[in-house]
Coordinates of C-alpha atoms in Angstrom, one line a residue:
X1 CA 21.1 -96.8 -132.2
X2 CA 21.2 -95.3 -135.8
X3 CA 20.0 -91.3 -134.8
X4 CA 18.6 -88.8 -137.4
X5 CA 19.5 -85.4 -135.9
X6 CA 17.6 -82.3 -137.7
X7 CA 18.7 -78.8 -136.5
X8 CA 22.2 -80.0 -136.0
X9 CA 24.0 -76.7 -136.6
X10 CA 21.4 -75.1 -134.0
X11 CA 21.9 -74.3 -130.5
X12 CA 20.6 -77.1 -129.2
X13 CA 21.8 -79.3 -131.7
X14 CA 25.6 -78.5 -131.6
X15 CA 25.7 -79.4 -128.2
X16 CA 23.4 -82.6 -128.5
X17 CA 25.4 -84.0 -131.4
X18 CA 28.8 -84.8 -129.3
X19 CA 26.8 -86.3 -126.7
X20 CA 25.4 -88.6 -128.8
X21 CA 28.4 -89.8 -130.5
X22 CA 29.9 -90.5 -127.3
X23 CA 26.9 -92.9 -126.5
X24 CA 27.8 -94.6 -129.0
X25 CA 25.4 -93.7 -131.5
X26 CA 25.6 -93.2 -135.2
X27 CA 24.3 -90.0 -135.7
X28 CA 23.2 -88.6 -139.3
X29 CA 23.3 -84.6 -139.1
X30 CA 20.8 -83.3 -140.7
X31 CA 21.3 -79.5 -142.3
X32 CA 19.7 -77.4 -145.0
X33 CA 23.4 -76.3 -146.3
X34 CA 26.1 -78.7 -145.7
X35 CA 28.9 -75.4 -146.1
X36 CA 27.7 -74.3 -143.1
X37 CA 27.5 -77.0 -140.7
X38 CA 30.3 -76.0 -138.2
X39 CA 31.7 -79.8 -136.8
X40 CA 34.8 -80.3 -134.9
X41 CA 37.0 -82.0 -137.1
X42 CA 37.6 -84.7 -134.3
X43 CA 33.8 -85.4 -135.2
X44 CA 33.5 -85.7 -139.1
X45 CA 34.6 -89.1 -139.5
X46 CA 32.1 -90.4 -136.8
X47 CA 29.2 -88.8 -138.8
X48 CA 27.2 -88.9 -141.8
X49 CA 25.8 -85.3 -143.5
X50 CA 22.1 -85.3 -145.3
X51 CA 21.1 -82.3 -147.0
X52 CA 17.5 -81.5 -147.1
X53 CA 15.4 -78.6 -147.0
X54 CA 11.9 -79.0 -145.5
X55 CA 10.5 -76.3 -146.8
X56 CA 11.7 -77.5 -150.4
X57 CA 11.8 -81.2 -150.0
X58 CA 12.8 -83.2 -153.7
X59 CA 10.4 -86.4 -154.4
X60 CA 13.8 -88.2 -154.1
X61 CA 14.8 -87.1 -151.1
X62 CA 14.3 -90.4 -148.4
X63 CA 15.7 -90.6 -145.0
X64 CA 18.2 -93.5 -144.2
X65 CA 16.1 -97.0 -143.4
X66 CA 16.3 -98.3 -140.0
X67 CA 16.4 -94.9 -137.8
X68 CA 15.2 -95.6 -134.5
X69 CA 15.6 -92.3 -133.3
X70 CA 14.5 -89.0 -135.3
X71 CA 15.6 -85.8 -133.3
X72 CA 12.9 -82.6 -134.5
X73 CA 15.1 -79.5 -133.7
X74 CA 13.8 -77.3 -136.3
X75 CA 12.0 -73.6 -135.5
X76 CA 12.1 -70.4 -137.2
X77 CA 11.0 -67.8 -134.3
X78 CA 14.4 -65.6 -135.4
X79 CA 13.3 -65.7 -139.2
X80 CA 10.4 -63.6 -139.2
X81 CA 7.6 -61.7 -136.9
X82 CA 4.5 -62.9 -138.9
X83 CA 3.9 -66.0 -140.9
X84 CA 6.2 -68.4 -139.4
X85 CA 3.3 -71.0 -138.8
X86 CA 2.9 -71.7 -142.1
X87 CA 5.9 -72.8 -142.7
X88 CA 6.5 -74.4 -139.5
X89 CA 3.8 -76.4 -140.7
X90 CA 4.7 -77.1 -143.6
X91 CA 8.2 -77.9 -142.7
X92 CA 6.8 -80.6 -140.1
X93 CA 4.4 -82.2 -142.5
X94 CA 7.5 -83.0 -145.0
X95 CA 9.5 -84.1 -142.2
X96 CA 6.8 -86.5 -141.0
X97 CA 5.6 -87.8 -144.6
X98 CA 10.0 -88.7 -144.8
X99 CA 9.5 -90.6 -141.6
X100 CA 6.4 -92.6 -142.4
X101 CA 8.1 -93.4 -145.6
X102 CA 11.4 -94.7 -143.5
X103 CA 9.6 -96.2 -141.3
X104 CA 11.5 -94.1 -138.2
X105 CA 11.0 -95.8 -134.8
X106 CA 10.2 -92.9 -132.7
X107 CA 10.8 -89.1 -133.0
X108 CA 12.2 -86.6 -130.1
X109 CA 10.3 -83.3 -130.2
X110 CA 12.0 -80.6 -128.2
X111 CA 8.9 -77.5 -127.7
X112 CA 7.3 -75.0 -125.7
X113 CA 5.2 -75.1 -123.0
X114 CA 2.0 -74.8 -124.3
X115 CA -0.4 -74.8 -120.8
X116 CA -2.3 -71.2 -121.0
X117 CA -5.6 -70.9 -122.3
X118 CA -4.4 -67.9 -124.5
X119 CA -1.3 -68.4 -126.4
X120 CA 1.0 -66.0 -129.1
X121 CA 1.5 -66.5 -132.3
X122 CA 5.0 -68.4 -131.5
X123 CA 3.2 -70.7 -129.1
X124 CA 0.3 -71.8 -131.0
X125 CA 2.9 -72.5 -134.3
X126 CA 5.1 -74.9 -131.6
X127 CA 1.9 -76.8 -130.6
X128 CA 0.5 -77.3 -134.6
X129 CA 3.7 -78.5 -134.9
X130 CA 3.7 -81.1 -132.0
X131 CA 0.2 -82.3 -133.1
X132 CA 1.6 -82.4 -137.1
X133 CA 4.7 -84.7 -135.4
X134 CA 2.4 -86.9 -133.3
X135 CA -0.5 -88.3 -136.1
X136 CA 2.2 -90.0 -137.9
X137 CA 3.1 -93.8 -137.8
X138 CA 6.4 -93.3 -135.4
X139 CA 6.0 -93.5 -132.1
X140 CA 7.0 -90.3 -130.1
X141 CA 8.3 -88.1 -126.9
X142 CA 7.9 -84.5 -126.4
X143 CA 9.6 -82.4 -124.4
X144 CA 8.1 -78.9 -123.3
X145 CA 10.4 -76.3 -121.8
X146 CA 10.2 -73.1 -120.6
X147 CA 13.6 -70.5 -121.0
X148 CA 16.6 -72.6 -121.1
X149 CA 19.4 -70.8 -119.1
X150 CA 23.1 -71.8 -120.7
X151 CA 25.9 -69.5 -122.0
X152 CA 24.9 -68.6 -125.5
X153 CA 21.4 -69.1 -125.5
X154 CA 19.0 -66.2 -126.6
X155 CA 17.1 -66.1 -123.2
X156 CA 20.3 -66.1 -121.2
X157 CA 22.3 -63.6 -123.5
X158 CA 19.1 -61.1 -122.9
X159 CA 19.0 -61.4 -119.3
X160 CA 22.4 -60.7 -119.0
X161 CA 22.5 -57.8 -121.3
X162 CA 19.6 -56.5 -119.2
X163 CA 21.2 -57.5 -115.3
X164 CA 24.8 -56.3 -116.8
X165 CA 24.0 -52.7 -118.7
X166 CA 21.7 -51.4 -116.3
X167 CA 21.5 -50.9 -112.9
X168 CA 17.9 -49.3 -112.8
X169 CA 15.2 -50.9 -115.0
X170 CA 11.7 -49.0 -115.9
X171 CA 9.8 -52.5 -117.4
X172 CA 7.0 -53.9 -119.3
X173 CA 4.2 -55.4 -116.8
X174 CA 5.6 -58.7 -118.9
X175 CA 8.3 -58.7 -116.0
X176 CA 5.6 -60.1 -113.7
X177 CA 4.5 -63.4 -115.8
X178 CA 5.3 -66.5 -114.5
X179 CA 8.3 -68.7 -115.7
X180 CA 9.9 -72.2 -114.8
X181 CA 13.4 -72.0 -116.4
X182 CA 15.7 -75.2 -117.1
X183 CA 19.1 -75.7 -117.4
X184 CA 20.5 -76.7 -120.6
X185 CA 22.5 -79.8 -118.7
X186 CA 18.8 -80.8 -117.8
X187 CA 17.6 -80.5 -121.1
X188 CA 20.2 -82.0 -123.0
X189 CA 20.5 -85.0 -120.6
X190 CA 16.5 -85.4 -120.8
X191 CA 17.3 -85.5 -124.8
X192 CA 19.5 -88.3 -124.5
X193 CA 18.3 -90.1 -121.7
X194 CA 14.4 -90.8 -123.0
X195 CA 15.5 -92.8 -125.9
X196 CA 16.6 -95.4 -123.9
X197 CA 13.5 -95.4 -121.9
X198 CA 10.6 -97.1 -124.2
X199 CA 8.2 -96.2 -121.3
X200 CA 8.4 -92.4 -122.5
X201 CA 6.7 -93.7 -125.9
X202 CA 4.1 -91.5 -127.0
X203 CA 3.8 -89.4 -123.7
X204 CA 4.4 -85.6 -123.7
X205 CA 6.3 -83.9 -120.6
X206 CA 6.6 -80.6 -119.5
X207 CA 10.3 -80.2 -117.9
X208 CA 11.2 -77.4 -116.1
X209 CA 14.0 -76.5 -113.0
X210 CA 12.8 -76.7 -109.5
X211 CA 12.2 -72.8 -109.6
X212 CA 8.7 -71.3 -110.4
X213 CA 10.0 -67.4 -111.2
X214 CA 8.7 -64.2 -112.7
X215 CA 10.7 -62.4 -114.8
X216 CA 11.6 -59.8 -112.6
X217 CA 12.9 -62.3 -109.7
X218 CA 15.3 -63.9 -112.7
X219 CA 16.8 -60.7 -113.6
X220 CA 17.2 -60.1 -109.8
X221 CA 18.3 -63.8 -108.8
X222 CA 21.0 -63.5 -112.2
X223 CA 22.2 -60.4 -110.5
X224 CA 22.6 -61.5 -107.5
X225 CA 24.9 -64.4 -108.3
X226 CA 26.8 -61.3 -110.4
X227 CA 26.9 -59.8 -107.3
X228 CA 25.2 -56.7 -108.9
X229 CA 23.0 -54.8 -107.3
X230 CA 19.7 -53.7 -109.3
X231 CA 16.4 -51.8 -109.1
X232 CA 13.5 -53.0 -111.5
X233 CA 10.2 -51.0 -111.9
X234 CA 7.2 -52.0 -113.6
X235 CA 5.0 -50.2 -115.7
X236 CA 1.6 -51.1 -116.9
X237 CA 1.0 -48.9 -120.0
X238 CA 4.6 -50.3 -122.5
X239 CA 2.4 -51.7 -125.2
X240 CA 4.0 -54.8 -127.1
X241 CA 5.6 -53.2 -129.8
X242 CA 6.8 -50.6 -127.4
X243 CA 8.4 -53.3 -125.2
X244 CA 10.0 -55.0 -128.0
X245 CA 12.0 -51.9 -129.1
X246 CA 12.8 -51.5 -125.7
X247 CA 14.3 -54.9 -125.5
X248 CA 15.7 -54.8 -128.8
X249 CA 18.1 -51.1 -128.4
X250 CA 18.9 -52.8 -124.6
X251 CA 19.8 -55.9 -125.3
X252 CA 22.1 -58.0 -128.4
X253 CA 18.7 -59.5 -130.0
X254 CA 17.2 -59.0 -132.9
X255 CA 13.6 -57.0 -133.3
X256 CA 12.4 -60.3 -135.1
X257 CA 13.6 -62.1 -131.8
X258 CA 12.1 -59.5 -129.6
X259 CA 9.0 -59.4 -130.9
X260 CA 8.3 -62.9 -130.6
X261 CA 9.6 -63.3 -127.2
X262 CA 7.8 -60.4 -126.1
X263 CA 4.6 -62.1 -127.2
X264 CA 5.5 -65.3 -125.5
X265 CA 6.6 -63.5 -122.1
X266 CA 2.8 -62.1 -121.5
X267 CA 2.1 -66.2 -121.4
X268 CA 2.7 -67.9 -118.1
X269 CA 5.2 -71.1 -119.0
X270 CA 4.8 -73.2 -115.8
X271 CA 5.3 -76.7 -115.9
X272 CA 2.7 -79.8 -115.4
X273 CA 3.3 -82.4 -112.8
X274 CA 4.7 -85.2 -114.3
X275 CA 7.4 -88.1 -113.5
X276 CA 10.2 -87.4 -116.6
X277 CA 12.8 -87.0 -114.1
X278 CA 11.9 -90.1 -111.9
X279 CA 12.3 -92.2 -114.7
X280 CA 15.4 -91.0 -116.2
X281 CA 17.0 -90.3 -112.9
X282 CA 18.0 -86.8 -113.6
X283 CA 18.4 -84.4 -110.7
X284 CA 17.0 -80.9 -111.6
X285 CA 19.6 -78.0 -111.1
X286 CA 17.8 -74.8 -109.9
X287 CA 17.5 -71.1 -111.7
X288 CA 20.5 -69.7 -109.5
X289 CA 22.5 -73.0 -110.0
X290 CA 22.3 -72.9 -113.7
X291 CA 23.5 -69.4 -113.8
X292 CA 26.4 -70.5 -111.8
X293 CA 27.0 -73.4 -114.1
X294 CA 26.7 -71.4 -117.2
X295 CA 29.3 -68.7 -116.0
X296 CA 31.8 -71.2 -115.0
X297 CA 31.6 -72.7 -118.6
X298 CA 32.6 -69.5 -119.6
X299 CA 35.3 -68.8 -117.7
X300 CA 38.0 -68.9 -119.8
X301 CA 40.7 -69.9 -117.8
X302 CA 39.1 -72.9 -117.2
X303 CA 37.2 -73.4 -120.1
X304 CA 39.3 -77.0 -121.4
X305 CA 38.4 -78.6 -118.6
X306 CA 34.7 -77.4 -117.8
X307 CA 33.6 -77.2 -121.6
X308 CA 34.8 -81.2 -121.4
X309 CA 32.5 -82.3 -118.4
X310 CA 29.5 -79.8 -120.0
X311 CA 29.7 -82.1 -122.9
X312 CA 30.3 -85.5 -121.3
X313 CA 33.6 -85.9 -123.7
X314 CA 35.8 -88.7 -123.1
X315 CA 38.5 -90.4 -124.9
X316 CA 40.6 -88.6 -127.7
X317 CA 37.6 -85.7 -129.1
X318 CA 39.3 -82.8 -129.7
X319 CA 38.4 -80.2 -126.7
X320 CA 40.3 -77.1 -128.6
X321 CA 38.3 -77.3 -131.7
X322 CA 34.6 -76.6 -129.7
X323 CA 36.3 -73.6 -128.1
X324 CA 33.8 -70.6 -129.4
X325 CA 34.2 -66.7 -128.8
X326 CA 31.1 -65.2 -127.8
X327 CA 28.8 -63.7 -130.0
X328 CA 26.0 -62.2 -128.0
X329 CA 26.5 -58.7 -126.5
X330 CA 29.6 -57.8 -127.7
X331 CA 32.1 -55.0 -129.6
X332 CA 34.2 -56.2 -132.4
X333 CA 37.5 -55.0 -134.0
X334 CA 38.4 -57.1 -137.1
X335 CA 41.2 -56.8 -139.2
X336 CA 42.1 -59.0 -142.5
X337 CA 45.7 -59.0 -144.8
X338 CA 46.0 -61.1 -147.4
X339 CA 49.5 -62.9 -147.8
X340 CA 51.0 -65.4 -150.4
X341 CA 51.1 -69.3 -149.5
X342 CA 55.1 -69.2 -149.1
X343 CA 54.6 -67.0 -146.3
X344 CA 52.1 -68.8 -143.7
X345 CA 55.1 -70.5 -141.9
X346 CA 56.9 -67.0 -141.5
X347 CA 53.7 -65.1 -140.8
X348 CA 52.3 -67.9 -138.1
X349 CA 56.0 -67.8 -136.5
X350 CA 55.2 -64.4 -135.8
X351 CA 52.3 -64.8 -134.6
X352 CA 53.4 -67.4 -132.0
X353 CA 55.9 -64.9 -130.9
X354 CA 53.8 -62.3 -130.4
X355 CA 54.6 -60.8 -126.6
X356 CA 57.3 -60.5 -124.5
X357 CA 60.3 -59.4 -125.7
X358 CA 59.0 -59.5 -129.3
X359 CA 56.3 -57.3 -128.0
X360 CA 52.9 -56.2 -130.0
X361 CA 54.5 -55.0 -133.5
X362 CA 53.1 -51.8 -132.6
X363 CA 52.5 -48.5 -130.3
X364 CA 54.6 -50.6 -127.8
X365 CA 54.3 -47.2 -125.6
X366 CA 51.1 -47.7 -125.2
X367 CA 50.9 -51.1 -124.5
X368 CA 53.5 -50.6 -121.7
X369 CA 50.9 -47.4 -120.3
X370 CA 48.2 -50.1 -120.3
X371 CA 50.2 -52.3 -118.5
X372 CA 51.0 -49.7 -115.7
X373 CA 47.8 -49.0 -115.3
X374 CA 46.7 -52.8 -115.3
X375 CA 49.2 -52.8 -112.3
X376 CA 48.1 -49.6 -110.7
X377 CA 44.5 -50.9 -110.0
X378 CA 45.6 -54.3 -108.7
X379 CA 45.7 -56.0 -112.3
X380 CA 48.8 -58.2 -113.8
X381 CA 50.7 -55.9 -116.1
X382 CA 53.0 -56.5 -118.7
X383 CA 55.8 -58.0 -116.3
X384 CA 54.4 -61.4 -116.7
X385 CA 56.0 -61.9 -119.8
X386 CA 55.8 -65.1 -121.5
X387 CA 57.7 -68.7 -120.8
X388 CA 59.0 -69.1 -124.2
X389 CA 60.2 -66.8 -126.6
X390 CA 59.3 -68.9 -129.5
X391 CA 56.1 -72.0 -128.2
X392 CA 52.9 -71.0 -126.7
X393 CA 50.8 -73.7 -125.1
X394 CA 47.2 -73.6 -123.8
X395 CA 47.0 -72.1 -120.1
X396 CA 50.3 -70.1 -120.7
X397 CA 50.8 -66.6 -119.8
X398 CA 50.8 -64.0 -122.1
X399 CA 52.0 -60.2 -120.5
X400 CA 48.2 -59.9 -119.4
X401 CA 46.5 -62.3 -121.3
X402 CA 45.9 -66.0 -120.7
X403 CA 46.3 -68.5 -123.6
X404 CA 42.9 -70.5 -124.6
X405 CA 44.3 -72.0 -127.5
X406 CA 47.3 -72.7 -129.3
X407 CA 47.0 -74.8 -132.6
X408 CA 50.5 -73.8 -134.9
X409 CA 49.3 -76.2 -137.4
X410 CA 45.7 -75.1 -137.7
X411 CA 47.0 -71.0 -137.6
X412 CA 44.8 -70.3 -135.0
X413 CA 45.9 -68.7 -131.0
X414 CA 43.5 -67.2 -128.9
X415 CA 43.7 -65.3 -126.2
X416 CA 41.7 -63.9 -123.1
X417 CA 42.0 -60.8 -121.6
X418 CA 43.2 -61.0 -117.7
X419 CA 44.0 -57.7 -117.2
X420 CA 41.4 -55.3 -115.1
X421 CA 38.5 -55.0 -117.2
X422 CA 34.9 -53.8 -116.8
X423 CA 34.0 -56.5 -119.3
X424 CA 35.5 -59.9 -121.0
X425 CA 38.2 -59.7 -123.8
X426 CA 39.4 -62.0 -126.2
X427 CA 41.9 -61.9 -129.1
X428 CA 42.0 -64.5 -132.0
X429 CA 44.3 -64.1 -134.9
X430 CA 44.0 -66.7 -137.4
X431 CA 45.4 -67.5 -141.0
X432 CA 43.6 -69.2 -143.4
X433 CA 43.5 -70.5 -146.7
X434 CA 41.5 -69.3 -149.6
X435 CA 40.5 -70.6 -153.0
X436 CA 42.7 -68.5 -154.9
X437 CA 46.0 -69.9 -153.5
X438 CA 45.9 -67.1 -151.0
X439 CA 46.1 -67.1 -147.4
X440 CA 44.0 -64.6 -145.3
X441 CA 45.2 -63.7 -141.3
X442 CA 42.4 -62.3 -139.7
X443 CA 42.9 -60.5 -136.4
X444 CA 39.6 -60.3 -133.9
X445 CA 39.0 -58.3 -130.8
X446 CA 36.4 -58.9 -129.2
X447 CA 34.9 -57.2 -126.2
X448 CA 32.3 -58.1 -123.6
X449 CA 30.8 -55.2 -121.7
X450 CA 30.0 -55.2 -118.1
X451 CA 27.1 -53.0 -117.5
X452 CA 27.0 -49.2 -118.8
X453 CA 30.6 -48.7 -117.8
X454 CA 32.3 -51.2 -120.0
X455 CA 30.3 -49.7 -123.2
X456 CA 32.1 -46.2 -122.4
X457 CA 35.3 -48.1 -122.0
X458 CA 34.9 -49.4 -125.8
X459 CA 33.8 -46.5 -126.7
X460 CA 36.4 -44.6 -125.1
X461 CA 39.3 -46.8 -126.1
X462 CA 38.2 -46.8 -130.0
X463 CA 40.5 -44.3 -131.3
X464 CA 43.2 -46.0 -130.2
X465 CA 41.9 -49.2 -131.2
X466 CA 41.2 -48.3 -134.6
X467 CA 45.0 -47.4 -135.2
X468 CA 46.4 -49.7 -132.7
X469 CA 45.1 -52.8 -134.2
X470 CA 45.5 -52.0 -137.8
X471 CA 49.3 -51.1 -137.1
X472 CA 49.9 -54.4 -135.0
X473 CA 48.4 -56.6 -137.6
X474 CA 49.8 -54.9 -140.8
X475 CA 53.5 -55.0 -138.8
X476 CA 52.8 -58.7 -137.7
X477 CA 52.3 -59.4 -141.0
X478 CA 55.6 -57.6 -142.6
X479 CA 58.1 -59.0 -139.5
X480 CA 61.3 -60.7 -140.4
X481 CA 63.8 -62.5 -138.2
X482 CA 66.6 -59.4 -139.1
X483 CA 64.7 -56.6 -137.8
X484 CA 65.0 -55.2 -134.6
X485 CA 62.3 -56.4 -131.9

């Protein structure tokens, strides 16, 4: 099938795009600026790249003839706290008036559930926008959902900022509303199953997980498959905008964020009966299930081979290059040098040899005393060294770290932390190359907390960090073969 795919730098659409490719499919990627479309390389040649703003759209601008499937992936409930309905709108008129004009087969609209008498704002924009998609000439399928529980999704970033940083939770009477989450395998296999079902034409479908939840029972169900114990109270008297500050200072969103999911969370989101999963044969995983799911994906040790089946990947796509470190909930130490191009080879050597008997360029004291005590609470130390003085390889050891990836010719290693942690840790040093003839290595740390006491350990450990990681980098950078180790 020739597929239009809007919102394909999106969460959803990142992790739709690869799945359609391996159907089989040619797939045109639609993105309001091409320059920041992230794609593995491994994809580019298999795709096509339309630029087009539809808040902006040129009287020139025309979809490709002969779409039979138009994907509608767009939303702006980040952007902005009032006013987004407008140009949701607006933004789903010009998208329909270009698919009349193409004469597109049928379009895929991925929404909200929409079932409650009273709605919010965010709510009532989702359904004008379903009615705007369904007057045109194409034929159509809509898909309602609820939360959509996968690592790196806003809804299941939140909880587990919420279930991880605090054992005892004082909560907006929101906490009581009634949910019926999905898992993101669900949805994404509903996405790519329907098209090959012409008996889904113009029907709409509420999907949703076997679970019918409040709030509160998914922030205790997450933390029991943390094995974390938590207490949750409920208040009646946290007014909206108090409860979105509240979620906003606990949590990674942003106020914008907050605010509209606040709004949404007083709705009840449960789904209507309905056969979508009969007819595509897709077995619904349950809340506690998709949790599980989710944190396996993000396991790093494992992460080549479950990232692979999440996506449905066969043949020769290149697994490394959809390898993401988190961005949700997190500390961050980064640290840049610029270097001329005559020295990348010398510079990524070094990096490749980083550990063992090379060591960390600097404060090696230290790093031994945080290996000691690694190995004094049960962890792995320093003493496991590294197999190769020179080579690193994905799923080699590192003193305590594990390594993730290992791409020479790309510049790029990253690692993840295995030593004893109250939180996740990763370490990605990469060199790049700049307009100017330049070449930039950028060195991130980035932490993960586990509940209040993995803040206090970032916290705690940022002095040293702040010298510790400069040094290392600035001495990674200057290291010849004829110095001392």
């Amino acid at each position: 099938m020739r597929i239009l795919l809007t919102g394909a730098n999106g969460y959803i659409g990142k992790r739709l795009l690869p799945i359609l490719v391996e159907q089989g499919h040619q797939v045109y990627c639609v993105v309001r600026d091409a320059s920041r479309l992230v794609v593995p390389p491994s994809l580019m040649d298999r795709i096509e790249i339309l630029e087009i703003d539809f808040l902006e759209v040129d009287p020139e601008t025309h979809f490709p003839e002969g779409i039979d499937i138009a994907y509608y992936l767009i939303h702006s409930m980040t952007a902005t706290r009032h006013g987004f309905q407008s140009l949701e709108e607006k933004a789903a008129q010009n998208f329909i008036d270009l698919s009349d004009r193409a004469a597109v087969k049928r379009i895929i609209y991925l929404t909200g559930i929409v079932n409650s008498e009273e709605l919010s704002e965010h709510l009532k924009s989702r359904l004008a926008v379903e009615r705007i998609l369904t007057s045109g000439l194409s034929k159509y399928t809509v898909l309602r959902a609820a939360i959509i529980v996968g690592s790196g999704s806003a809804s299941f970033e939140i909880i587990r900022d919420l279930v991880e940083k605090l054992p005892f939770m004082v909560t907006p009477h929101w906490l009581n509303t009634k949910c019926q989450p999905i898992a993101i395998r669900n949805v994404l296999d509903l996405l790519s199953t329907v098209i090959h079902h012409p008996e889904t034409e113009n029907h709409i479908y509420d999907i949703g997980g076997p679970d019918i939840l409040t709030y509160k029972e998914m922030l205790l169900e997450f933390a029991k498959v943390r094995h974390l114990r938590r207490w949750i109270w409920t208040l009646p008297v946290m007014t909206p905008k108090l409860s979105s500050y509240w979620l906003y200072f606990v949590t990674s969103t942003s106020y914008n964020l907050a605010v509209n999911l606040v709004n949404s969370m007083k709705v009840d989101v449960v789904a209507r009966k309905n056969n979508i999963f009969d007819i595509t044969g897709i077995q619904p995983i349950t809340y506690s299930e998709a949790v599980e799911l989710a944190f396996r994906r993000i396991e790093q040790n494992t992460i080549i081979s479950s990232w692979k089946d999440a996506y449905n990947f066969k043949g020769s796509l290149d697994v490394e290059s959809l390898i993401e470190v988190p961005s949700f909930g997190i500390f961050k130490d980064q640290q840049e040098r610029k270097i001329p191009s005559s020295d990348r080879n010398r510079v990524i050597s070094n990096i490749f040899s980083i550990g063992g008997h090379r060591g960390w360029y600097y404060a090696s004291f230290l790093w031994n005393i945080r290996g000691l005590l690694d190995k004094m609470v049960g962890g792995v130390g320093l003493r496991r060294g590294r197999t190769s003085d020179v080579d690193l390889h994905p799923g080699d050891a590192l003193d305590f770290w594990r390594v993730i990836v290992a791409n020479r010719a790309r510049g790029r290693l990253l690692l993840y932390a295995e030593m004893k942690l109250p939180g996740e840790a990763w370490l990605e040093i990469t060199v790049e190359e700049t307009d100017h003839g330049e070449n930039v290595v950028r060195q991130t740390a980035t932490f993960r907390p586990n509940g209040i006491g993995g803040r206090l350990y970032w916290y705690l450990m940022w002095p040293f960090h702040l010298f510790i990681f400069r040094g290392m980098l600035r001495n990674m950078v200057n290291y010849r073969e004829d110095q001392a180790p």
